[in-house]
Amino acid sequence: EAAVTQSPRSKVAVTGGKVTLSCHQTNNHDYMYWYRQDTGHGLRLIHYSYVADSTEKGDIPDGYKASRPSQENFSLILELASLSQTAVYFCASSPDSDEQYFGPGTRLTVL
Amino acid sequence: AQSVTQPDARVTVSEGASLQLRCKYSYFGTPYLFWYVQYPRQGLQLLLKYYPGDPVVQGVNGFEAEFSKSNSSFHLRKASVHWSDWAVYFCAVPPGTQVVGQLTFGRGTRLQVYA
C-alpha cells in the first residue's frame, strides 16, 4: 500500500485563485517535504516540517504557505495562484536517515 | 553549498548495452549520496544509497554506483539495460546543515532505451 498519498492528482486553477494541495503519510515519519518539479529540472524544496504544528521555509518558499496539523498530514497552500506556479508538486516523508519516500505527485496547471 | 551536478540531460542506449550515468558532487567532508529513479508519471523511488564505507553500492534492479572521493563522483552503472529502465534518474546529496533529511537533487538524466 502507498505510504505517501497526495490529493488531488491533477488540478486546473485560475490565476489569483486559492489552491490547496494535500499530502498524507502512513510511514510514521517526523519529516515531511514539499517540492516542485518543472520540466527539464530537478526538484526544488518549497517547505518542510520536522514536527506537527511547525513548518520551515525551503529554497523557494515565495508564494507558498504550508500547514502541518498532524504528523500524518502536510498541506501546501497557494493563496494567489500565478501562471509561474504551474508545475508538478511532490510530497515526501523521511525518518532520521535522510532517505525520502515520495508521493505520486500533483500536476497543477494555472490558467 | 553542497550540490550535485548531472552533466548529461539525456542518455540513449540500446537494450542490453551497459550504462553509466554521471554525478559529480560538491560537499565538505564525506557525504551520504543517493540515486533516485522517476518512472513516467510517478514519484521518485530510491534506487540506492551510499553511506561512508564500501565505495561500491548495490541497488535494486541490477544497478550499482561507485563513490570516488578523489573525483568527487558517484556514477550509476548497470551492466545490461532493459527497456523498463526508461526513466529519469536523479542524484541527491544532503545539504550539510543541521536539518536531517533535507536533500539537494541534481537536474536529472533522462534515460531512453531503444530496441
Coordinates of C-alpha atoms in Angstrom, one line a residue:
Chain A
E1 CA 0.0 0.0 0.0
A2 CA 1.2 3.5 -0.8
A3 CA 2.6 5.1 2.2
V4 CA 2.6 8.7 0.9
T5 CA -0.6 9.8 -0.9
Q6 CA -1.4 13.1 -2.5
S7 CA -4.6 14.8 -3.5
P8 CA -5.7 15.9 -5.9
R9 CA -3.6 14.1 -8.5
S10 CA -4.3 16.8 -11.0
K11 CA -5.8 20.3 -10.8
V12 CA -6.5 23.2 -13.0
A13 CA -6.7 26.6 -11.2
V14 CA -7.4 30.1 -12.3
T15 CA -4.9 32.9 -11.8
G16 CA -5.5 34.6 -8.4
G17 CA -7.4 31.7 -7.0
K18 CA -6.6 29.7 -3.9
V19 CA -5.2 26.2 -4.2
T20 CA -4.6 23.6 -1.5
L21 CA -2.6 20.5 -2.1
S22 CA -2.8 17.8 0.4
C23 CA -0.4 15.1 1.5
H24 CA -0.9 12.1 3.8
Q25 CA 1.7 9.7 5.1
T26 CA 1.4 6.4 7.0
N27 CA 5.1 5.9 7.5
N28 CA 5.1 7.4 11.0
H29 CA 7.9 9.8 9.8
D30 CA 8.6 13.0 11.5
Y31 CA 9.9 14.9 8.4
M32 CA 7.7 15.9 5.5
Y33 CA 8.6 18.0 2.4
W34 CA 7.0 19.8 -0.5
Y35 CA 8.9 20.0 -3.8
R36 CA 8.1 21.3 -7.2
Q37 CA 9.3 19.9 -10.4
D38 CA 9.5 21.8 -13.6
T39 CA 10.0 20.3 -17.0
G40 CA 13.7 19.6 -17.5
H41 CA 14.6 20.5 -14.0
G42 CA 15.2 18.6 -10.8
L43 CA 13.2 19.0 -7.6
R44 CA 13.3 22.2 -5.6
L45 CA 12.3 22.4 -2.0
I46 CA 9.4 24.7 -1.1
H47 CA 8.6 24.0 2.5
Y48 CA 9.4 21.2 5.0
S49 CA 8.4 20.2 8.5
Y50 CA 10.0 18.1 11.2
V51 CA 7.2 18.2 13.7
A52 CA 3.4 18.7 13.8
D53 CA 2.3 22.4 14.0
S54 CA 5.6 23.6 12.7
T55 CA 6.8 24.4 9.2
E56 CA 10.1 25.7 7.7
K57 CA 10.9 27.5 4.5
G58 CA 12.9 25.7 1.9
D59 CA 14.7 27.1 -1.1
I60 CA 11.8 28.6 -2.9
P61 CA 9.0 29.5 -0.4
D62 CA 7.8 32.7 -2.0
G63 CA 4.1 32.4 -3.0
Y64 CA 3.5 29.3 -0.9
K65 CA 2.4 28.5 2.6
A66 CA 2.5 25.2 4.4
S67 CA 0.5 23.6 7.2
R68 CA 1.3 20.5 9.3
P69 CA -1.8 20.0 11.5
S70 CA -0.7 16.4 12.4
Q71 CA 2.2 14.1 11.9
E72 CA 0.4 12.4 9.1
N73 CA -0.8 15.4 7.1
F74 CA 1.1 18.2 5.4
S75 CA -0.6 20.8 3.1
L76 CA 0.7 23.2 0.6
I77 CA -1.3 26.4 0.0
L78 CA -1.2 28.8 -2.8
E79 CA -3.1 31.8 -1.7
L80 CA -3.0 33.6 -5.0
A81 CA -2.1 31.2 -7.8
S82 CA 0.0 32.5 -10.6
L83 CA 1.0 31.2 -14.0
S84 CA 4.6 30.6 -12.8
Q85 CA 3.3 28.1 -10.3
T86 CA 2.3 25.6 -13.0
A87 CA 4.4 22.5 -12.2
V88 CA 4.3 19.1 -10.7
Y89 CA 4.3 19.0 -6.9
F90 CA 5.7 16.2 -4.9
C91 CA 5.3 15.5 -1.2
A92 CA 7.8 13.3 0.6
S93 CA 8.4 11.9 4.1
S94 CA 11.5 10.7 5.9
P95 CA 12.7 9.3 9.2
D96 CA 16.1 10.4 10.6
S97 CA 18.1 8.6 7.9
D98 CA 17.9 11.1 5.0
E99 CA 16.2 8.6 2.8
Q100 CA 12.9 10.1 1.5
Y101 CA 9.7 8.5 0.4
F102 CA 7.7 10.3 -2.3
G103 CA 4.1 10.5 -3.2
P104 CA 2.9 10.2 -6.8
G105 CA 2.7 13.9 -7.4
T106 CA 0.1 16.5 -8.2
R107 CA 0.1 18.1 -11.6
L108 CA -1.1 21.7 -11.2
T109 CA -2.0 23.9 -14.2
V110 CA -2.7 27.6 -13.5
L111 CA -4.6 29.4 -16.3
Chain B
A1 CA 26.9 25.0 -0.6
Q2 CA 26.5 21.3 -1.1
S3 CA 25.4 20.4 -4.6
V4 CA 25.3 17.7 -7.2
T5 CA 25.7 18.1 -11.0
Q6 CA 24.4 15.7 -13.5
P7 CA 26.2 16.7 -16.7
D8 CA 24.1 14.6 -19.1
A9 CA 20.5 15.8 -19.6
R10 CA 19.7 12.8 -21.8
V11 CA 21.3 9.4 -22.4
T12 CA 20.2 7.0 -25.1
V13 CA 21.3 3.3 -25.1
S14 CA 20.2 0.2 -26.8
E15 CA 18.6 -2.6 -24.8
G16 CA 21.2 -5.0 -23.5
A17 CA 24.0 -2.4 -23.6
S18 CA 25.9 -1.2 -20.5
L19 CA 25.1 2.1 -18.9
Q20 CA 26.8 4.8 -16.9
L21 CA 25.0 7.9 -15.6
R22 CA 27.3 10.5 -14.2
C23 CA 27.0 12.5 -11.0
K24 CA 29.5 14.9 -9.6
Y25 CA 29.1 16.3 -6.1
S26 CA 30.4 19.3 -4.1
Y27 CA 30.5 18.6 -0.4
F28 CA 32.6 19.5 2.6
G29 CA 33.7 16.2 4.0
T30 CA 32.4 12.7 3.0
P31 CA 28.8 12.8 2.1
Y32 CA 25.9 10.5 2.0
L33 CA 24.7 10.1 -1.6
F34 CA 21.6 8.8 -3.2
W35 CA 20.3 7.8 -6.6
Y36 CA 16.5 8.1 -7.2
V37 CA 14.6 7.0 -10.2
Q38 CA 11.4 8.5 -11.6
Y39 CA 9.3 6.4 -13.9
P40 CA 6.8 8.1 -16.2
R41 CA 4.1 9.9 -14.3
Q42 CA 5.2 8.6 -10.9
G43 CA 7.0 9.9 -7.9
L44 CA 10.7 9.3 -7.1
Q45 CA 11.8 6.0 -5.8
L46 CA 15.1 5.2 -4.1
L47 CA 17.4 3.2 -6.2
L48 CA 20.4 3.0 -3.9
K49 CA 22.2 5.0 -1.2
Y50 CA 25.8 5.4 -0.1
Y51 CA 27.0 5.8 3.4
P52 CA 30.7 6.1 4.1
G53 CA 32.3 2.6 3.7
D54 CA 32.5 0.3 0.7
P55 CA 32.7 2.6 -2.3
V56 CA 30.6 0.3 -4.5
V57 CA 26.9 0.2 -3.6
Q58 CA 24.4 -2.3 -4.9
G59 CA 20.9 -1.1 -5.6
V60 CA 17.7 -2.6 -7.0
N61 CA 17.2 -4.0 -10.5
G62 CA 20.9 -4.6 -11.1
F63 CA 22.0 -1.0 -10.6
E64 CA 25.2 -0.1 -8.7
A65 CA 27.1 3.1 -8.0
E66 CA 30.7 3.8 -7.2
F67 CA 31.7 6.6 -4.9
S68 CA 35.0 8.3 -5.6
K69 CA 36.3 11.0 -3.2
S70 CA 39.3 11.8 -5.4
N71 CA 37.0 12.5 -8.4
S72 CA 34.0 13.9 -6.3
S73 CA 31.8 11.5 -8.2
F74 CA 29.1 9.0 -7.7
H75 CA 28.3 7.4 -11.0
L76 CA 25.5 5.0 -11.6
R77 CA 26.1 1.8 -13.6
K78 CA 24.2 -1.1 -15.0
A79 CA 25.7 -4.0 -16.9
S80 CA 22.7 -4.7 -19.2
V81 CA 19.9 -2.2 -19.7
H82 CA 16.3 -3.3 -20.1
W83 CA 13.5 -1.3 -21.8
S84 CA 11.8 -0.9 -18.4
D85 CA 14.7 1.2 -17.2
W86 CA 13.4 4.1 -19.4
A87 CA 13.1 6.8 -16.7
V88 CA 14.6 9.9 -15.2
Y89 CA 17.4 9.4 -12.7
F90 CA 18.3 11.8 -10.0
C91 CA 21.4 12.1 -7.9
A92 CA 21.0 13.7 -4.5
V93 CA 23.1 14.8 -1.5
P94 CA 22.2 16.1 2.0
P95 CA 22.9 19.8 2.4
G96 CA 25.4 19.5 5.2
T97 CA 23.3 21.5 7.6
Q98 CA 21.7 20.6 10.9
V99 CA 18.5 19.6 9.1
V100 CA 18.2 15.9 8.9
G101 CA 16.6 14.5 5.8
Q102 CA 16.8 17.6 3.5
L103 CA 18.2 16.6 0.2
T104 CA 19.5 18.6 -2.8
F105 CA 18.8 17.0 -6.1
G106 CA 20.5 17.2 -9.4
R107 CA 18.6 18.2 -12.5
G108 CA 18.2 14.6 -13.6
T109 CA 19.3 12.4 -16.5
R110 CA 16.6 11.1 -18.8
L111 CA 17.4 7.6 -19.9
Q112 CA 15.9 6.4 -23.2
V113 CA 16.2 2.7 -24.2
Y114 CA 15.7 1.6 -27.8
A115 CA 15.4 -1.9 -29.1

